[in-house]
XYZ file of C-alpha atoms in Angstrom:
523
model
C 33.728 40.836 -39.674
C 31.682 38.039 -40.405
C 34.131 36.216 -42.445
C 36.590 36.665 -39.954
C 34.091 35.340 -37.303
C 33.282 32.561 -39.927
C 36.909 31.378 -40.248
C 37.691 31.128 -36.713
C 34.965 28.511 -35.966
C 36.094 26.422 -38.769
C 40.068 26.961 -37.445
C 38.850 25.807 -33.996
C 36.968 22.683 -35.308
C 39.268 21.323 -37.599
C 41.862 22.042 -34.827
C 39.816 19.754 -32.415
C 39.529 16.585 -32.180
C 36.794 14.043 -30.673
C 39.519 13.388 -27.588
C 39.401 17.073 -26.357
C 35.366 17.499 -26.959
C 34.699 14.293 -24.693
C 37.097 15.393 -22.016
C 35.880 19.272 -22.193
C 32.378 17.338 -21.673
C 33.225 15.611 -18.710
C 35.203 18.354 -16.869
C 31.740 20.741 -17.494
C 30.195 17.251 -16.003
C 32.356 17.052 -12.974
C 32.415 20.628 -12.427
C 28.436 21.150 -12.438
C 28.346 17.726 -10.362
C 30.711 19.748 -7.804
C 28.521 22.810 -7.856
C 25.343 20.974 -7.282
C 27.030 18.851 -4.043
C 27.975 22.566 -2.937
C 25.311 24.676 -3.181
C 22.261 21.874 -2.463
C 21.505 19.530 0.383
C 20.217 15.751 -0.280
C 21.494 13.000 -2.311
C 23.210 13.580 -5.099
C 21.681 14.902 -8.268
C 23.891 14.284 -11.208
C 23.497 16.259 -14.255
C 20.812 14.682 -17.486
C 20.766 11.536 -15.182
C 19.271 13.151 -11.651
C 19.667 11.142 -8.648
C 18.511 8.156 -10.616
C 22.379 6.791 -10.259
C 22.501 6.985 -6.596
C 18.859 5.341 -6.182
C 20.737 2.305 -8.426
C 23.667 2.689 -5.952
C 21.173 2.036 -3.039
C 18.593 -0.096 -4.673
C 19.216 -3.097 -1.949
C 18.865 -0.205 1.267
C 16.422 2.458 -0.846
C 14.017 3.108 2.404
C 16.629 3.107 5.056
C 18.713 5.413 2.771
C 16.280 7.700 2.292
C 15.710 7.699 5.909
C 19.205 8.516 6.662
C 19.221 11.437 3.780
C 16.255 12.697 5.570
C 17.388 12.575 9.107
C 20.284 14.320 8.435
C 18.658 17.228 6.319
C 15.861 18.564 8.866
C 12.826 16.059 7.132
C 12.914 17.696 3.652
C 15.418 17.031 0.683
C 15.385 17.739 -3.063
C 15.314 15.476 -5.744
C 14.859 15.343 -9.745
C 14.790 12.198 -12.135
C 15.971 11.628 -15.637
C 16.183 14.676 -17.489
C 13.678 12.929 -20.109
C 11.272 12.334 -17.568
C 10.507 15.633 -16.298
C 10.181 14.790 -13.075
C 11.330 16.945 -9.888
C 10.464 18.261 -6.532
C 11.265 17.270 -3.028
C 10.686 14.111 -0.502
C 9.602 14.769 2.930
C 8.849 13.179 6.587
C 7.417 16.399 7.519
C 4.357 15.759 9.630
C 3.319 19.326 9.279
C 4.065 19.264 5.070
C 2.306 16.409 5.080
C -1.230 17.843 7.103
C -0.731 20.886 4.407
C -1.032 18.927 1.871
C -3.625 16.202 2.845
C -5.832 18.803 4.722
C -4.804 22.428 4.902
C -4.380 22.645 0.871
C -6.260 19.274 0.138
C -7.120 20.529 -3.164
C -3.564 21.779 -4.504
C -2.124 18.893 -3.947
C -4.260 16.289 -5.830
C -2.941 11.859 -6.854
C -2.122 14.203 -10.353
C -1.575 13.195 -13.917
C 1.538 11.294 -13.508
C -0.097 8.747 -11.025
C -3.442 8.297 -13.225
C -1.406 7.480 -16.110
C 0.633 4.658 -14.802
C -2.732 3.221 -13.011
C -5.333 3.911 -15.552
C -5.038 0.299 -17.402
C -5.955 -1.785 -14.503
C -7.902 1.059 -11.801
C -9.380 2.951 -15.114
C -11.579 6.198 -13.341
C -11.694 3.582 -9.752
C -11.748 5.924 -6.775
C -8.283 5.505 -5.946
C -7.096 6.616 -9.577
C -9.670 9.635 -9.327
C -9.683 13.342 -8.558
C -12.093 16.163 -8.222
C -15.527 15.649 -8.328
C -15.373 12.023 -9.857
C -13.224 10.759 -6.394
C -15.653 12.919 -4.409
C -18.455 11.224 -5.990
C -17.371 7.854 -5.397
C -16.521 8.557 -1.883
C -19.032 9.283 -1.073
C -20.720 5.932 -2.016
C -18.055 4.098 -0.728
C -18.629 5.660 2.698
C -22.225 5.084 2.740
C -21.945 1.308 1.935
C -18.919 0.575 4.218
C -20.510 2.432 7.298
C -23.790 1.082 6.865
C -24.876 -1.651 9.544
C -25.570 -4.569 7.012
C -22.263 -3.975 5.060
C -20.371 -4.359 8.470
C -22.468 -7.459 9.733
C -21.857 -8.886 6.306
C -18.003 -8.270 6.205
C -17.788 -9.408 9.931
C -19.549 -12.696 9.029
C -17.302 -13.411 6.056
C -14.226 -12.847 7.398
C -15.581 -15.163 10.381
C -16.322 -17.995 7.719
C -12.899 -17.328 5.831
C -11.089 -17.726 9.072
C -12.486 -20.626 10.689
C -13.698 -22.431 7.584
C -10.490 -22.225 5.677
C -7.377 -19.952 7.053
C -7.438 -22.260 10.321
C -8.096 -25.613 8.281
C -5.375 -25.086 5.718
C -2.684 -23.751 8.634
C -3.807 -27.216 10.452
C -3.697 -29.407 7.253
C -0.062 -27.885 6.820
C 1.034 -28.312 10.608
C -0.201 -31.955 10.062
C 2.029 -32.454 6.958
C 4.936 -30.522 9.072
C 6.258 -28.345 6.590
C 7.918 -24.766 6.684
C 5.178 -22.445 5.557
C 5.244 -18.863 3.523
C 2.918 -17.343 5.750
C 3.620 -13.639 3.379
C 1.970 -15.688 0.537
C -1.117 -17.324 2.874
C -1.737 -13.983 3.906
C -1.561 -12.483 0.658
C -4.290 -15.707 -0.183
C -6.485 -14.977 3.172
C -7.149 -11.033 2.189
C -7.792 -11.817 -1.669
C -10.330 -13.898 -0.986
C -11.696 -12.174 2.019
C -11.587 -8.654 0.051
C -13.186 -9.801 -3.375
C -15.898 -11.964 -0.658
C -16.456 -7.894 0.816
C -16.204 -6.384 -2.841
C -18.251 -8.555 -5.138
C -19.603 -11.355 -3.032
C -17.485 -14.015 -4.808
C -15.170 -15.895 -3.307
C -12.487 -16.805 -5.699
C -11.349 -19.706 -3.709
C -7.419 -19.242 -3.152
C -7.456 -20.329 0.543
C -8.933 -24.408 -0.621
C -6.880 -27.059 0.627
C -3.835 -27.830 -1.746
C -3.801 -23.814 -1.992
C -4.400 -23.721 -5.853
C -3.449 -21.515 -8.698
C -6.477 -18.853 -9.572
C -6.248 -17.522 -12.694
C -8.087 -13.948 -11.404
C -6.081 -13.786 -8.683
C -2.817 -14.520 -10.824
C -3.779 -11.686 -13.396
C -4.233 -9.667 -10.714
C -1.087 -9.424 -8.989
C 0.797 -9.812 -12.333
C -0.934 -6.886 -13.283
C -0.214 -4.478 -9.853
C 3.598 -5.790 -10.200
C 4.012 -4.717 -13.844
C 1.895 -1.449 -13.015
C 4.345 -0.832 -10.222
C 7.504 -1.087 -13.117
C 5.932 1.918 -14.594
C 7.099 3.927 -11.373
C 10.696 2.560 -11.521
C 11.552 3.140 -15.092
C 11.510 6.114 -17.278
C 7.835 6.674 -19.103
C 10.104 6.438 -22.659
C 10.902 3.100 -21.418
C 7.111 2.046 -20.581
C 5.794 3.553 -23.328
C 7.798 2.162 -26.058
C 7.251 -1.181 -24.590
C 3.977 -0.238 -24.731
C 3.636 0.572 -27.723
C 5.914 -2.463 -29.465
C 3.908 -4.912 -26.676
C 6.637 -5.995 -25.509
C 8.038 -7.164 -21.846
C 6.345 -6.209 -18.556
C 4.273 -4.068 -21.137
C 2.528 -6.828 -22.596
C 1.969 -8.696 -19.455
C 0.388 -6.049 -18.368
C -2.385 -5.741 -20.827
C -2.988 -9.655 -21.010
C -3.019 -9.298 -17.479
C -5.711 -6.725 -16.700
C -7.684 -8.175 -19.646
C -8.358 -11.109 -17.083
C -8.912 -8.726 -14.540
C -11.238 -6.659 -16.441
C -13.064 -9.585 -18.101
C -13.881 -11.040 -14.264
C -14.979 -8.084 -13.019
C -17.843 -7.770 -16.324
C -18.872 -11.326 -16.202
C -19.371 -10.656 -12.386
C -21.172 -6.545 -12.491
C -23.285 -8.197 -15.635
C -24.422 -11.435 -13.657
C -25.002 -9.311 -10.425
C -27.407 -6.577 -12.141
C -29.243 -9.531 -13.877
C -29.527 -11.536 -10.452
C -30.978 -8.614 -9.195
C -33.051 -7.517 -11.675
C -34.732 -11.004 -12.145
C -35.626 -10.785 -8.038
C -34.735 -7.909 -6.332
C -37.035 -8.026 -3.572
C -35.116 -10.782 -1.912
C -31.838 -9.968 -3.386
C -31.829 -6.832 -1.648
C -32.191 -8.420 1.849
C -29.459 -11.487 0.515
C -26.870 -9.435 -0.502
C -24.667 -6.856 1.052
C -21.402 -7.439 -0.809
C -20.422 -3.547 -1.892
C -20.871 -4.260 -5.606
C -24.795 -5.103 -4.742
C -25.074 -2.345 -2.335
C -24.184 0.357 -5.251
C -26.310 -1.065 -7.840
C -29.069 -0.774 -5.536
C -28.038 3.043 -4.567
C -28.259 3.733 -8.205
C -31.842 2.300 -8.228
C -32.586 4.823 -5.893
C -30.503 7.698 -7.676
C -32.825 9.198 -10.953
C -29.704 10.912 -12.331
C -27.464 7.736 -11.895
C -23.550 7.578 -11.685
C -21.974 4.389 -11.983
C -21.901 2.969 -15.063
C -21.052 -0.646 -15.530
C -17.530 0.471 -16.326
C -17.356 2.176 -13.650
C -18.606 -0.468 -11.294
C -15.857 -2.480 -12.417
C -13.293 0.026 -11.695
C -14.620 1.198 -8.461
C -14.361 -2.543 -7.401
C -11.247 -3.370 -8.451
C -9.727 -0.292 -6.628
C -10.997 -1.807 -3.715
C -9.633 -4.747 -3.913
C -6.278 -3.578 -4.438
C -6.178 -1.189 -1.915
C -7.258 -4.266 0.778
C -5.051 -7.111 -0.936
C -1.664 -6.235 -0.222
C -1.919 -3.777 2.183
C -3.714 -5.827 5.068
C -1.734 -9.323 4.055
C 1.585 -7.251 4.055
C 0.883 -5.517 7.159
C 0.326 -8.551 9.316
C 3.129 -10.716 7.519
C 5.410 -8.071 9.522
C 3.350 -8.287 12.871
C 3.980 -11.934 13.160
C 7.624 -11.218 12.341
C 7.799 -8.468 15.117
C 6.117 -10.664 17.033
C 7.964 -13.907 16.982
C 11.006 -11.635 17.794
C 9.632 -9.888 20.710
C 8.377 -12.716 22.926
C 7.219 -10.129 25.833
C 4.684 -8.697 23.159
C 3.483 -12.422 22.528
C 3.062 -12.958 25.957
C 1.083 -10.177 26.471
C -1.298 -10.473 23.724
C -2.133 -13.992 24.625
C -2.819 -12.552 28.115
C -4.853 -10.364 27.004
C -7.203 -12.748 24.742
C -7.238 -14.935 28.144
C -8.431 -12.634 30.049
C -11.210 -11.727 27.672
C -12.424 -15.068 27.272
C -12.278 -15.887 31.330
C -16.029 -14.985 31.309
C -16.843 -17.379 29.216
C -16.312 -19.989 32.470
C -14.894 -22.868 30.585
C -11.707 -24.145 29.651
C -9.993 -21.663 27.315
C -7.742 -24.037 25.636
C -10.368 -26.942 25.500
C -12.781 -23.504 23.473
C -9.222 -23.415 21.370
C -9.724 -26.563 19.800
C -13.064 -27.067 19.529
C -12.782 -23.549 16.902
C -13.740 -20.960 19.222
C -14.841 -17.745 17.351
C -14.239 -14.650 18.644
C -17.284 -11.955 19.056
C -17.153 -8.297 17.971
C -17.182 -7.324 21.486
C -14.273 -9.818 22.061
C -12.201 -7.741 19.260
C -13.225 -4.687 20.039
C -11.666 -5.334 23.861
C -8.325 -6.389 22.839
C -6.732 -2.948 23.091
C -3.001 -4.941 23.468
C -3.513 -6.375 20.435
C -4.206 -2.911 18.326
C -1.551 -0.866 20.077
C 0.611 -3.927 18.734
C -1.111 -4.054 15.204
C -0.373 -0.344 15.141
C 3.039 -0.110 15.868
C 3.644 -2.596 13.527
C 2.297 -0.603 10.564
C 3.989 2.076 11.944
C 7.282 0.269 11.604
C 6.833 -1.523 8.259
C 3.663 0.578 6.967
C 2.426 -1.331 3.902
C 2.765 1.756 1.907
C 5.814 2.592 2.747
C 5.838 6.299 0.518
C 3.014 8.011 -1.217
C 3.260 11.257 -3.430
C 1.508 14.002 -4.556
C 1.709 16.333 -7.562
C 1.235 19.990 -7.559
C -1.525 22.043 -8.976
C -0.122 25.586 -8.942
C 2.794 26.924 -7.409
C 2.686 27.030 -3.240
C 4.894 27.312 -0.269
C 4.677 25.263 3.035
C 4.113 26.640 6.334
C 8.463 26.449 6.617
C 8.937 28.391 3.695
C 9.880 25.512 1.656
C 8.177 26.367 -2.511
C 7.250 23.963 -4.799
C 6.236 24.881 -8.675
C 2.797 23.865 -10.542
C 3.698 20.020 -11.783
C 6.269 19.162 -9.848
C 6.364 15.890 -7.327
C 6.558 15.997 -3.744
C 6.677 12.743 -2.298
C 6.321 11.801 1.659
C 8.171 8.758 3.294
C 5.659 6.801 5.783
C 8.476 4.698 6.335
C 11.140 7.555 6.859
C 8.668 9.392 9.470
C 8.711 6.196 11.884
C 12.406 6.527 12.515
C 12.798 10.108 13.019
C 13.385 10.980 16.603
C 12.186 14.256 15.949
C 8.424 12.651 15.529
C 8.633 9.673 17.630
C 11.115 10.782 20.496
C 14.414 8.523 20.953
C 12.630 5.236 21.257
C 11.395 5.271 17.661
C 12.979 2.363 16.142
C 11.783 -0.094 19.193
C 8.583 -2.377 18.800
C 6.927 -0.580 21.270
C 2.779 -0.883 21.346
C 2.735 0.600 25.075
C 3.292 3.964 23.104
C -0.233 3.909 21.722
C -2.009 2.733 25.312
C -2.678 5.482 28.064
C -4.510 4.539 31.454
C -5.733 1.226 29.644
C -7.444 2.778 26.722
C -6.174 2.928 22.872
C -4.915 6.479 21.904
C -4.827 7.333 18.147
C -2.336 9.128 16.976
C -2.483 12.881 14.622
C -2.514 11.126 11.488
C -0.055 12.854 9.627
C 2.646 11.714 11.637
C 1.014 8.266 11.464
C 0.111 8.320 7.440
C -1.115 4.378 7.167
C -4.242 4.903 6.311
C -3.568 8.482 5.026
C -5.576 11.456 6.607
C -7.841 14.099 5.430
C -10.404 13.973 3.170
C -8.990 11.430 1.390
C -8.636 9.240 5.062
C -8.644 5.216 4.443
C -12.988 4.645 4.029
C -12.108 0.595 5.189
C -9.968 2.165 8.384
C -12.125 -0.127 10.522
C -12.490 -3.104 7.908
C -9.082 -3.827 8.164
C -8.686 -3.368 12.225
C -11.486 -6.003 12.599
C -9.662 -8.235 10.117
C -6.252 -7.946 11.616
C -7.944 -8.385 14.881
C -9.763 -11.644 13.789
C -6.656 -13.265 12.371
C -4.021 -12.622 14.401
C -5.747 -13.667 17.542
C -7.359 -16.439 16.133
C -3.670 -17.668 15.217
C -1.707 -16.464 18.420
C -4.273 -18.490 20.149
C -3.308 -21.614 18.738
C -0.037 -21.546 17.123
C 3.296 -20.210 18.206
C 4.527 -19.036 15.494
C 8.780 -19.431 14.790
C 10.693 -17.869 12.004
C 12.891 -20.839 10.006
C 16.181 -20.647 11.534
C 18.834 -18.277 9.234
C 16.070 -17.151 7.263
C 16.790 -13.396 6.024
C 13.658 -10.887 6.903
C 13.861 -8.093 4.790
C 11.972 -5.186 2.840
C 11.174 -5.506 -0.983
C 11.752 -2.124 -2.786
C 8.632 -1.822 -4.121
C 5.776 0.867 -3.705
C 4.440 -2.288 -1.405
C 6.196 -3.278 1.738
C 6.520 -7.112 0.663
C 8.970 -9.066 2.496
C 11.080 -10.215 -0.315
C 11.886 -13.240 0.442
C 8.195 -14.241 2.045
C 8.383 -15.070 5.565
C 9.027 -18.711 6.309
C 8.122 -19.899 9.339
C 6.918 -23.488 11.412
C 3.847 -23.436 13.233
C 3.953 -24.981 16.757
C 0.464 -26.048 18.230
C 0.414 -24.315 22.114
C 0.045 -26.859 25.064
């Protein structure tokens, strides 16, 4: 029997030939493609290759075709990657998935193992690379800082001087020289500088006149962009270029080595400056990197080392960067488009400065400053602010990995390691969250009998929501505030004529082509 079984394996194969085995291949490929488009709903998941070919298919439209395969399957759709990857799950704009798993399950559904390893060069054990107790931990400190009187007082101040003593000098020094202007990478400029100013009180000077190359600032956003490559290729790509030090691999490690080597020099000099005086250090300085050292004076067990100093900052600084400069580069987009929202705003910053009894415009040009009060009327201006980052949120997805196996409150399981990602963008322009009106600039949607209305927060994910709910929520309101009315006020602000406006696919909202525009002084 086994002889006979023996010789009719070697009858078949030498009757075969390499034509018929590729075509028997691709019929089992086409017929398990067919059973797959059958029997599940969602984009296309090919077999080995996922739906990795119909993300390349879509690369140019990724967030709006999401949005679409979303829409029309009920919020919730599967997906897997790359059969050498390992990754799978499902994508969601599920407001209530996404309050299960920020608050109702908080700890189940932790930033995981995949998302520490891609960040761990540059953000190391930083808070927003951390789980468990060590993101609890930092939190914590992070919340007492940023909430603290002299933290805000400081931060207001410095964004004040940033504004007035360079943002608005450089924007008038370009007017002057009338050229088209990137305002995406001024921005970008404005909240480096006014984030490491907040983070280690040093300004690294990217907003001087002539707008300068900074070699910290450089390494740092070479750094983020070649992090961000680890998310779009397979982790055998990544990690054999890591490992031969090769392409965006190796930028990445010269990269953060600047980064890194800043961030010592300035947690090294900041613990000797204090040390050598701390009595009037400690009324001088409330940048956060000062205010921790001198909670650890105070803390006999101790918990941030000098390592993690670094890290903690450096989180911090990219979590404000991008987000804020990205965020308002598509408010003044939105709002150069919509001139009834312009018209509005600027009403609404004259009407707050009427008591002032003088000549608004006169106030305009002599560099008025705006007061805290001042920003904290303008409810116009953050009902517009919000519905912009509702729009074009900075962060336009976020994900989650799975601790043990769970189901959602609509029956929907998900197994121990697998990936659920949530679509920030996605959720804006589903009718079933927003009503029929959801694609329209609309910031009368967030204003009720005069007053500012927040929305739940998970069907408004910007600053994310439960525990793990933005600490610098308020930070960047009062910076958004401060710049776009301080600009409004004195510049109308026109996008160059022809000039295409439209989303990077990134895990960062950038506009990828920048936003040019030409600043017109107001009469």
């Amino acid at each position: 029997m086994e002889f006979f079984f023996s010789s009719a394996v070697t009858t078949l194969i030498e009757k075969l030939n390499l034509s018929d085995v590729a075509f028997s291949l691709f019929c089992l490929f086409v017929f398990s493609s067919l059973v797959q488009k059958l029997t599940s709903k969602g984009p296309m998941l090919w077999p080995l290759v996922g739906i990795f070919p119909t993300m390349i298919m879509h690369c140019t439209c990724l967030h709006e075709w999401i949005t679409k395969a979303l829409i029309d399957h009920r919020g919730t759709v599967p997906f897997r990657g790359l059969c050498v990857g390992g990754i799978c799950g499902i994508v969601t704009a599920d407001p209530v998935k996404i309050e299960y798993m920020l608050k109702s399950k908080f700890h189940n559904f932790p930033k995981g193992r995949y998302y520490r390893e891609r960040f761990t060069e540059l953000l190391g054990q930083g808070i927003f690379n951390a789980d468990d107790q060590s993101w609890k931990h930092q939190r914590q400190a992070a919340a007492t800082v940023m909430h603290s009187v002299r933290f805000v007082e400081y931060s207001t101040q410095s964004m004040q001087d940033l504004v007035h003593k360079k943002l608005l000098k450089v924007l008038e020094n370009l007017v002057e020289s009338k050229v088209c202007i990137d305002l995406q990478e001024l921005l970008l400029r404005f909240t480096f500088d006014n984030i490491c100013v907040a983070a280690f009180g040093v300004d690294p000077g990217c907003l001087s006149i002539g707008l300068p190359d900074v070699p910290f600032a450089k390494a740092f956003e070479e750094a983020t962009e070649s992090t961000l490559c680890r998310f779009i290729v397979p982790p055998f790509v990544w990690k054999t270029l890591k490992f031969f030090d090769l392409g965006f691999e190796r930028r990445l490690k010269n990269s953060v080595k600047v980064v890194h080597d800043f961030a010592d020099k300035t947690v090294q000099e900041r613990k000797e400056e204090l040390a050598q005086d701390q009595d009037i250090n400690l009324d001088e300085k409330f940048d956060l990197l000062s205010r921790l050292i001198n909670l650890e004076k105070g803390n006999k067990n101790g918990y941030f080392s000098d390592k993690l100093l670094e890290d903690f900052c450096i989180s911090f600084i990219l979590a404000g960067r991008d987000t804020s400069s990205v965020g308002l580069a598509w408010f003044f987009w939105l709002v150069s488009t919509h001139p009834h929202v312009e018209k509005n705003i600027l009403q609404e910053i004259h009407d707050i400065l009427s008591p002032r009894q003088q000549n608004i415009q006169t106030e305009l040009n002599s560099n008025i400053i705006f007061t805290t009060d001042e920003l904290h009327k303008m409810v116009y201006l953050q009902a517009a602010l919000s519905e912009s980052l509702r729009l074009y949120p900075p962060v336009p997805f976020d994900f989650k990995e799975v601790l043990e196996d769970d189901v959602f409150p609509d029956g929907t399981r998900v197994k121990r390691g697998e990936k659920v990602l949530y679509s920030i963008f996605s959720m804006a322009r589903m009718e079933s969250v927003w009503g029929t009106d959801c694609r329209e600039f609309k910031p009368e949607r967030w204003i009720k009998e005069g007053a500012f209305v927040s929305e739940n927060p998970f069907k408004y994910a910007v600053f994310n929501g439960g525990p793990r709910l933005c600490v610098g929520k308020k930070f960047a309101y009062t910076q958004m505030k401060m710049v776009t009315a301080s600009i409004l006020a004195r510049y109308s602000i026109q996008v160059v004529e022809g000039f295409e406006v439209a989303p990077k696919t990134t895990t960062t909202l950038y506009m990828k082509n920048g936003l040019m525009v030409k600043l017109v002084p107001r009469n």
